[in-house]
Amino acid sequence: MVPSSKAVIAITPISKTNGATAVGEFIDTKGFDYAVISVIASTADVVSNTLSVLKIEEGDTTSSFATFSGAVQNTDFTVATNAYTSTANGQNVWTFGVDTRARKRYLRVSASPQTTMVIGGVASLHRGEKGIPANAADAGSLNAIYV
């Protein structure tokens, strides 16, 4: 059986310069017990150029957000340096696992690079109240293909 899940854009891909923040979309977790949120970044000019800000915030509405324990870079964790540059192979992906039962309804992720990078993100909501999504719209995607 396919568990109930839904894909949601966490950060619409955007180019940001040093210190500029890519603020994510609102992630509505209503009806889901767990979220996996991944932030993805393009090639950096040097490996030491990583994210200067990486955090998740929560809110009861889409107009007011606050950080929470465990989800703030340099307070709760140290962000790893970029694994992928023009001379090295790897993946620039940073992933959060969030038990949404202990969180407010809406989540939002933010990321700032140390050099110009394209930043994007996706959230996958899991353990939904409903069964298998009936169609692509329920799955949060253009197509829902189950094999």
PDB file of C-alpha atoms in Angstrom, residues 11-23 42 111-119:
ATOM      1  CA  ILE A  11      11.420  27.402  -1.806  1.00  0.00           C
ATOM      2  CA  THR A  12      10.696  28.344  -5.398  1.00  0.00           C
ATOM      3  CA  PRO A  13      14.142  28.214  -7.084  1.00  0.00           C
ATOM      4  CA  ILE A  14      15.719  31.666  -7.100  1.00  0.00           C
ATOM      5  CA  SER A  15      19.186  33.157  -7.506  1.00  0.00           C
ATOM      6  CA  LYS A  16      20.404  34.923  -4.363  1.00  0.00           C
ATOM      7  CA  THR A  17      23.586  36.889  -3.733  1.00  0.00           C
ATOM      8  CA  ASN A  18      25.772  36.857  -0.639  1.00  0.00           C
ATOM      9  CA  GLY A  19      23.588  37.462   2.404  1.00  0.00           C
ATOM     10  CA  ALA A  20      20.277  37.721   0.533  1.00  0.00           C
ATOM     11  CA  THR A  21      17.634  35.379   1.933  1.00  0.00           C
ATOM     12  CA  ALA A  22      15.487  32.959  -0.019  1.00  0.00           C
ATOM     13  CA  VAL A  23      12.301  32.854   2.043  1.00  0.00           C
ATOM     14  CA  SER A  42      23.569  25.248  -7.071  1.00  0.00           C
ATOM     15  CA  ALA A 111      18.240  30.045   3.404  1.00  0.00           C
ATOM     16  CA  SER A 112      20.981  32.576   2.590  1.00  0.00           C
ATOM     17  CA  PRO A 113      24.138  31.769   0.598  1.00  0.00           C
ATOM     18  CA  GLN A 114      27.646  33.128   1.179  1.00  0.00           C
ATOM     19  CA  THR A 115      28.091  33.572  -2.573  1.00  0.00           C
ATOM     20  CA  THR A 116      25.640  33.881  -5.462  1.00  0.00           C
ATOM     21  CA  MET A 117      23.751  30.595  -5.758  1.00  0.00           C
ATOM     22  CA  VAL A 118      20.406  29.341  -6.990  1.00  0.00           C
ATOM     23  CA  ILE A 119      18.456  28.026  -3.992  1.00  0.00           C
TER      24      ILE A 119
END
